[in-house]
Short mmCIF file of C-alpha atoms and ligand atoms in Angstrom, two decimals:
data_model
loop_
_atom_site.label_atom_id
_atom_site.label_comp_id
_atom_site.label_asym_id
_atom_site.label_seq_id
_atom_site.Cartn_x
_atom_site.Cartn_y
_atom_site.Cartn_z
CA MET A 7 142.56 -21.68 -97.14
CA THR A 8 141.70 -24.36 -94.54
CA HIS A 9 142.56 -23.27 -90.62
CA ALA A 10 144.50 -25.39 -88.95
CA ILE A 11 141.50 -25.80 -85.85
CA LYS A 12 138.16 -24.26 -86.14
CA ILE A 13 136.30 -24.15 -82.93
CA GLU A 14 132.75 -23.56 -83.48
CA ASN A 15 130.76 -22.32 -80.43
CA ILE A 16 131.72 -24.74 -78.35
CA THR A 17 130.38 -25.83 -74.51
CA LYS A 18 131.89 -28.29 -71.71
CA TYR A 19 129.40 -28.28 -68.58
CA TYR A 20 131.55 -29.99 -65.75
CA ARG A 21 129.08 -29.71 -63.28
CA PRO A 22 127.35 -27.46 -61.77
CA ARG A 23 129.04 -24.94 -64.33
CA ASN A 24 130.27 -24.56 -67.75
CA VAL A 25 133.74 -24.23 -67.73
CA VAL A 26 134.15 -23.55 -71.23
CA ASP A 27 130.92 -21.34 -72.57
CA HIS A 28 130.10 -21.17 -76.32
CA VAL A 29 133.77 -20.64 -78.08
CA SER A 30 135.20 -20.05 -80.99
CA PHE A 31 137.83 -19.20 -83.27
CA HIS A 32 140.18 -20.44 -85.67
CA VAL A 33 144.06 -20.88 -86.18
CA ASN A 34 145.53 -20.22 -89.68
CA HIS A 35 148.00 -22.47 -91.22
CA GLY A 36 151.18 -20.89 -89.70
CA GLU A 37 150.59 -19.32 -87.06
CA ILE A 38 151.92 -19.26 -83.58
CA PHE A 39 149.25 -19.07 -81.31
CA GLY A 40 148.53 -18.45 -77.49
CA LEU A 41 145.62 -19.55 -75.63
CA LEU A 42 146.09 -16.93 -72.62
CA GLY A 43 144.17 -17.14 -69.59
CA LYS A 44 144.64 -18.03 -65.80
CA ASN A 45 144.41 -21.08 -63.94
CA GLY A 46 141.01 -22.65 -64.19
CA ALA A 47 140.16 -20.10 -67.19
CA GLY A 48 139.14 -23.69 -68.88
CA LYS A 49 142.49 -24.30 -71.14
CA SER A 50 143.42 -27.42 -70.74
CA THR A 51 139.85 -28.64 -71.18
CA ILE A 52 139.71 -26.63 -75.00
CA ILE A 53 142.68 -28.31 -75.55
CA ASN A 54 141.16 -31.45 -74.76
CA MET A 55 138.33 -30.89 -76.60
CA ILE A 56 140.44 -30.30 -79.70
CA THR A 57 142.79 -33.08 -79.57
CA GLY A 58 140.18 -35.23 -79.03
CA ILE A 59 140.50 -36.48 -75.26
CA SER A 60 137.38 -35.27 -73.99
CA PHE A 61 133.53 -33.98 -75.51
CA PRO A 62 132.05 -30.80 -75.89
CA THR A 63 128.63 -31.41 -74.92
CA SER A 64 128.21 -28.92 -77.32
CA GLY A 65 129.50 -27.34 -80.51
CA ASN A 66 131.68 -28.49 -82.99
CA VAL A 67 136.22 -28.40 -83.93
CA PHE A 68 136.94 -29.70 -87.15
CA ILE A 69 141.11 -30.03 -87.97
CA TYR A 70 142.52 -28.69 -91.53
CA GLY A 71 138.46 -28.49 -91.83
CA LYS A 72 138.09 -32.45 -90.99
CA SER A 73 136.48 -33.39 -88.33
CA ASN A 74 138.69 -33.82 -85.18
CA SER A 75 137.93 -37.32 -84.43
CA SER A 76 139.03 -38.59 -87.92
CA MET A 77 142.42 -39.99 -89.22
CA GLU A 78 142.99 -37.79 -90.98
CA ALA A 79 142.61 -35.29 -88.73
CA LYS A 80 144.94 -36.81 -85.85
CA LYS A 81 147.87 -37.60 -88.16
CA ARG A 82 148.29 -34.06 -88.78
CA MET A 83 148.75 -33.25 -85.17
CA GLY A 84 151.06 -33.87 -82.34
CA VAL A 85 150.34 -33.02 -79.10
CA MET A 86 151.87 -32.44 -75.34
CA PRO A 87 148.57 -32.52 -73.24
CA ASP A 88 148.92 -31.42 -69.03
CA TYR A 89 149.76 -34.93 -67.94
CA ASP A 90 152.29 -37.48 -69.05
CA THR A 91 151.19 -40.69 -69.54
CA PHE A 92 154.80 -42.28 -68.95
CA TYR A 93 156.82 -45.47 -68.10
CA SER A 94 159.11 -44.70 -65.05
CA SER A 95 160.91 -48.24 -66.64
CA LEU A 96 161.39 -47.10 -70.23
CA THR A 97 164.01 -44.74 -71.66
CA ALA A 98 163.29 -41.64 -73.95
CA LEU A 99 164.12 -43.43 -76.55
CA ASP A 100 162.66 -46.63 -75.76
CA HIS A 101 159.63 -44.01 -75.89
CA LEU A 102 160.46 -42.09 -78.81
CA VAL A 103 160.11 -45.86 -80.85
CA TYR A 104 156.59 -46.79 -78.80
CA PHE A 105 155.45 -44.18 -79.87
CA SER A 106 156.30 -44.06 -83.34
CA LYS A 107 154.66 -47.56 -83.69
CA LEU A 108 151.68 -46.25 -82.11
CA ASN A 109 151.23 -43.88 -84.72
CA LYS A 110 152.01 -46.70 -87.33
CA LYS A 111 155.16 -44.21 -88.74
CA LYS A 112 158.66 -45.12 -89.78
CA ILE A 113 161.52 -42.88 -88.08
CA SER A 114 165.00 -43.26 -87.85
CA LYS A 115 166.64 -44.48 -84.00
CA HIS A 116 169.11 -40.83 -85.62
CA GLN A 117 165.38 -38.60 -86.04
CA MET A 118 165.04 -39.94 -82.96
CA ILE A 119 167.69 -39.10 -81.36
CA LYS A 120 167.93 -35.89 -82.73
CA THR A 121 164.36 -34.39 -81.93
CA LEU A 122 165.59 -35.35 -78.22
CA GLU A 123 169.04 -33.18 -78.61
CA ARG A 124 166.42 -30.37 -79.93
CA VAL A 125 163.99 -30.76 -77.06
CA GLY A 126 167.69 -30.66 -74.85
CA LEU A 127 167.17 -34.79 -73.34
CA GLY A 128 170.04 -34.35 -75.61
CA LYS A 129 172.31 -36.51 -72.55
CA ASP A 130 169.24 -38.55 -70.74
CA ILE A 131 168.52 -39.98 -73.95
CA ARG A 132 169.18 -43.12 -72.02
CA LYS A 133 168.09 -42.73 -69.09
CA LYS A 134 164.93 -43.82 -67.46
CA VAL A 135 161.50 -41.64 -67.03
CA LYS A 136 161.65 -43.15 -63.36
CA SER A 137 164.75 -40.54 -63.08
CA PHE A 138 163.31 -37.67 -64.57
CA SER A 139 162.28 -34.32 -62.63
CA PHE A 140 158.80 -32.43 -64.10
CA GLY A 141 160.68 -30.66 -66.00
CA MET A 142 162.78 -33.12 -68.13
CA LYS A 143 159.46 -35.00 -68.64
CA LYS A 144 158.49 -31.58 -69.98
CA LYS A 145 160.20 -31.83 -72.91
CA LEU A 146 160.01 -35.83 -73.44
CA GLY A 147 156.45 -34.64 -74.13
CA ILE A 148 157.10 -31.57 -76.25
CA ALA A 149 159.51 -34.50 -78.21
CA GLN A 150 156.55 -37.23 -78.52
CA ALA A 151 154.42 -33.39 -79.84
CA ILE A 152 157.12 -33.42 -82.29
CA ILE A 153 158.38 -36.80 -83.56
CA THR A 154 155.84 -37.62 -86.07
CA ASN A 155 156.52 -33.95 -88.35
CA PRO A 156 153.28 -32.84 -87.69
CA ASP A 157 151.65 -30.23 -89.61
CA LEU A 158 150.17 -28.22 -86.41
CA ILE A 159 151.64 -28.73 -82.60
CA ILE A 160 150.12 -28.78 -80.26
CA LEU A 161 151.70 -28.00 -76.23
CA ASP A 162 149.39 -27.81 -72.83
CA GLU A 163 152.01 -25.27 -71.08
CA PRO A 164 154.61 -26.41 -72.54
CA THR A 165 157.16 -23.90 -70.42
CA SER A 166 155.42 -23.86 -66.93
CA GLY A 167 157.07 -24.53 -63.84
CA LEU A 168 160.39 -25.17 -66.18
CA ASP A 169 163.99 -23.43 -65.12
CA ALA A 170 164.64 -20.40 -67.08
CA GLU A 171 167.25 -22.06 -69.53
CA SER A 172 165.42 -24.85 -69.82
CA VAL A 173 162.11 -22.55 -70.95
CA ILE A 174 164.66 -20.42 -73.61
CA THR A 175 165.58 -23.85 -75.32
CA ILE A 176 162.15 -24.54 -75.32
CA GLN A 177 161.42 -20.98 -76.62
CA HIS A 178 164.00 -20.83 -79.73
CA LEU A 179 162.74 -24.46 -80.58
CA LEU A 180 159.50 -23.41 -80.75
CA ARG A 181 159.81 -20.92 -83.21
CA GLU A 182 162.22 -22.99 -84.90
CA LEU A 183 159.67 -24.63 -85.83
CA ASN A 184 157.31 -22.78 -86.89
CA GLU A 185 160.50 -21.23 -89.11
CA GLU A 186 159.83 -24.62 -90.72
CA GLY A 187 156.70 -24.12 -91.43
CA LYS A 188 154.98 -25.85 -88.79
CA THR A 189 151.44 -24.05 -86.66
CA ILE A 190 152.08 -23.59 -83.45
CA PHE A 191 148.82 -23.69 -81.43
CA MET A 192 149.84 -23.76 -76.63
CA THR A 193 147.77 -22.72 -74.08
CA SER A 194 150.57 -20.02 -71.22
CA HIS A 195 149.05 -18.26 -67.97
CA ASN A 196 151.71 -16.24 -68.48
CA LEU A 197 151.44 -12.82 -70.77
CA ASP A 198 155.15 -12.18 -71.42
CA GLU A 199 155.64 -16.32 -72.65
CA VAL A 200 152.56 -15.13 -74.93
CA GLU A 201 154.15 -11.98 -76.38
CA LYS A 202 157.18 -12.57 -76.87
CA LEU A 203 155.99 -15.45 -78.72
CA CYS A 204 152.78 -15.76 -80.43
CA THR A 205 151.44 -14.27 -83.34
CA LYS A 206 148.15 -14.04 -82.26
CA VAL A 207 146.56 -14.60 -79.05
CA ALA A 208 143.08 -14.96 -77.58
CA ILE A 209 142.31 -14.33 -73.76
CA LEU A 210 140.48 -16.74 -72.17
CA ASN A 211 139.06 -15.39 -69.10
CA ASN A 212 136.10 -17.26 -67.05
CA SER A 213 135.66 -20.18 -69.83
CA ARG A 214 134.74 -17.40 -71.79
CA LEU A 215 136.99 -15.92 -75.24
CA MET A 216 137.39 -11.95 -73.90
CA SER A 217 139.54 -11.17 -76.74
CA ILE A 218 141.07 -12.21 -79.69
CA GLY A 219 144.05 -10.95 -81.84
CA THR A 220 147.78 -9.64 -82.48
CA LEU A 221 148.70 -8.17 -79.76
CA ASP A 222 148.66 -5.13 -81.14
CA GLN A 223 145.56 -5.22 -82.10
CA LEU A 224 144.51 -6.36 -78.45
CA LYS A 225 146.56 -3.31 -77.12
CA LYS A 226 145.01 -0.92 -78.84
CA GLU A 227 141.32 -1.96 -77.98
CA TYR A 228 142.69 -1.89 -74.24
CA GLN A 229 144.55 0.95 -74.76
CA SER A 230 142.13 3.20 -76.40
CA ASN A 231 141.32 4.23 -72.26
CA ILE A 232 143.71 7.10 -70.60
CA ILE A 233 142.74 7.08 -67.21
CA ILE A 234 143.84 10.05 -65.76
CA HIS A 235 143.97 10.98 -61.46
CA ILE A 236 144.40 14.52 -60.96
CA LYS A 237 144.55 15.64 -57.49
CA HIS A 238 143.94 19.14 -56.08
CA LEU A 239 143.49 21.10 -53.27
CA PRO A 240 140.13 20.27 -50.94
CA ILE A 241 137.01 21.96 -52.56
CA LYS A 242 133.45 22.23 -51.63
CA LEU A 243 131.72 19.79 -54.85
CA ALA A 244 128.51 22.10 -54.69
CA ASP A 245 131.06 24.98 -56.24
CA VAL A 246 131.84 22.96 -59.24
CA ILE A 247 128.47 21.27 -60.16
CA ASP A 248 128.49 23.11 -63.17
CA ILE A 249 132.71 22.08 -64.65
CA LYS A 250 131.48 18.91 -63.59
CA GLU A 251 128.69 18.30 -66.23
CA TYR A 252 130.46 20.22 -68.38
CA LEU A 253 133.44 17.48 -68.24
CA GLN A 254 131.66 14.68 -67.72
CA SER A 255 130.21 15.78 -71.33
CA ILE A 256 133.39 15.21 -72.68
CA THR A 257 134.28 12.45 -71.10
CA LYS A 258 133.81 8.78 -71.38
CA SER A 259 133.23 8.88 -67.08
CA LEU A 260 133.95 10.81 -64.34
CA HIS A 261 133.80 10.42 -60.86
CA TRP A 262 135.05 13.80 -58.23
CA ASN A 263 135.28 13.59 -54.35
CA GLU A 264 136.32 16.91 -52.44
CA GLU A 265 140.60 16.18 -53.15
CA SER A 266 140.67 14.32 -56.36
CA LEU A 267 139.07 14.05 -59.38
CA ASN A 268 139.14 10.13 -61.64
CA ILE A 269 138.39 11.25 -64.95
CA VAL A 270 138.32 8.28 -68.36
CA ILE A 271 138.96 9.41 -72.00
CA GLN A 272 139.45 8.27 -74.97
CA ASP A 273 141.10 10.49 -76.58
CA ASP A 274 144.40 12.49 -75.15
CA SER A 275 142.99 15.52 -76.94
CA PHE A 276 140.37 15.81 -74.38
CA ILE A 277 143.52 16.32 -71.63
CA PRO A 278 144.45 20.65 -72.75
CA MET A 279 140.52 21.49 -71.95
CA ILE A 280 140.23 19.69 -68.83
CA ILE A 281 143.24 21.41 -67.34
CA LYS A 282 141.91 24.32 -68.70
CA THR A 283 138.56 24.21 -67.22
CA LEU A 284 139.40 23.09 -63.36
CA VAL A 285 142.10 26.56 -63.66
CA HIS A 286 139.19 28.54 -64.96
CA ALA A 287 137.76 27.30 -62.18
CA ASN A 288 139.99 27.42 -59.16
CA VAL A 289 140.91 24.26 -58.59
CA ASP A 290 144.39 23.78 -57.41
CA ILE A 291 145.93 20.86 -59.07
CA MET A 292 148.31 19.40 -56.89
CA ARG A 293 149.10 16.09 -59.07
CA MET A 294 148.86 14.37 -62.05
CA GLU A 295 149.00 11.54 -63.52
CA THR A 296 147.58 10.08 -66.68
CA ILE A 297 147.31 5.56 -66.25
CA GLU A 298 146.99 3.34 -69.76
CA PRO A 299 145.76 -0.26 -68.84
CA SER A 300 148.44 -2.17 -70.34
CA LEU A 301 147.36 -6.13 -71.87
CA GLU A 302 148.18 -6.77 -68.39
CA ASP A 303 146.25 -4.24 -66.67
CA ILE A 304 143.69 -6.23 -67.89
CA PHE A 305 144.65 -9.63 -68.27
CA LEU A 306 145.63 -9.45 -64.03
CA SER A 307 142.89 -7.00 -63.54
CA LYS A 308 141.14 -9.44 -60.73
CA GLY A 309 144.11 -10.46 -59.88
CA GLY A 310 145.32 -7.02 -57.60
CA SER A 311 147.65 -5.47 -60.24
CA LYS A 312 148.37 -2.05 -59.27
CA THR A 313 145.85 -0.40 -61.70
CA SER A 314 143.54 -2.52 -60.73
CA ASP A 315 141.37 -0.39 -58.99
CA LEU A 316 141.14 2.26 -61.24
CA VAL A 317 140.54 -0.48 -64.47
CA ASN A 318 137.60 -1.59 -61.69
CA TRP A 319 136.10 1.44 -60.74
CA GLN A 320 136.34 2.80 -64.26
CA GLU A 321 133.87 -0.35 -65.40
CA ALA A 322 131.85 0.84 -61.98
N1 LIG B 411 137.32 -33.78 -65.32
C1 LIG B 411 137.07 -32.50 -65.07
N2 LIG B 411 135.99 -32.53 -63.76
C2 LIG B 411 135.34 -31.26 -63.17
N3 LIG B 411 135.79 -30.23 -63.02
C3 LIG B 411 136.73 -30.91 -64.45
C4 LIG B 411 137.55 -31.18 -64.58
N4 LIG B 411 138.73 -30.63 -65.06
C5 LIG B 411 138.78 -29.46 -65.68
N5 LIG B 411 137.85 -29.37 -64.66
C6 LIG B 411 137.16 -27.88 -63.67
O1 LIG B 411 137.79 -27.24 -65.29
C7 LIG B 411 137.54 -25.71 -64.67
C8 LIG B 411 138.74 -25.63 -66.19
O2 LIG B 411 139.98 -26.40 -65.48
P1 LIG B 411 140.99 -26.55 -67.03
O3 LIG B 411 141.07 -26.42 -68.18
O4 LIG B 411 142.01 -27.29 -66.62
O5 LIG B 411 142.01 -24.80 -66.38
P2 LIG B 411 143.11 -24.43 -66.84
O6 LIG B 411 143.91 -25.17 -68.13
O7 LIG B 411 142.91 -23.00 -67.39
O8 LIG B 411 144.00 -24.01 -66.12
C9 LIG B 411 138.32 -25.69 -63.82
O9 LIG B 411 137.29 -24.83 -62.52
C10 LIG B 411 138.84 -27.28 -63.05
O10 LIG B 411 138.22 -27.57 -61.70
MG1 LIG B 412 146.01 -26.24 -67.77
#
């Protein structure tokens, strides 16, 4: 089957650097696909290249097998970009009327009102946008993205900046749309949200694609490293050179000082052997901690999470 979105090696250069750097992935029809990354990672730039608002410096984007600039492609997507283009003197309903005319789609008033109710603007249908809060504009943006009943719904941070109740409304709506057969491509900087909602996730880090897969796959990929932190009574490192060499041979990496030992292993079956070796060498263990980095630890590793030091140390 053709992919809903196929991105081939896209790069976007904004002086002085590539803000999107050789990114490739595809979105299957029927997925809720989350592009996860911190602020400035390049998510909106990718969305804008998918929807044709901006052009890649190099690389291609296809929507259901067609160039994203073709009419066929445009007709199949509904988009909420990270900025709005609303007119302050028009009401929410006026906007949907205007938008469906622009898209040459015949949509009944009833359908428009139902859509506004679905996004949580049921009480604000005839209010002018100039009185709208940030969150209300966001909901109107989502209404605009879904009003033409597109197969592919593309949303740039659909819930960021919304109050908790609205977040739940929107997440519920996205799940419902997906159950109705819609493919959803969304960005988020919130791991929890992506974890709750998305069937597939791509992590963007510093303009590059770091990982892609189902959450289970990503967790397995990252949790294959177990970090062991052992605190012991002071020792002379010169006395344990032999066992240090031995432990190095059975572990992924090792860092030892007079009072503590940090080890990274890939399989917890090594743990008993490590402990036996230390006890045999008369190392008095005071405390032992094992840490399996979560996806969040990795995702936040440059932002200073609890285990980030250990994770970074392990890379060093
Ligand atoms: N029009 C532009 N001109 C120059 N730099 C830009 C432009 N748009 C975005 N950038 C830069 O590209 C990087 C990625 O931005 P963006 O895609 O908006 O990130 P995200 O949506 O992940 O927060 C940022 O460093 C941003 O400053
Ligand atoms: Mg953005």
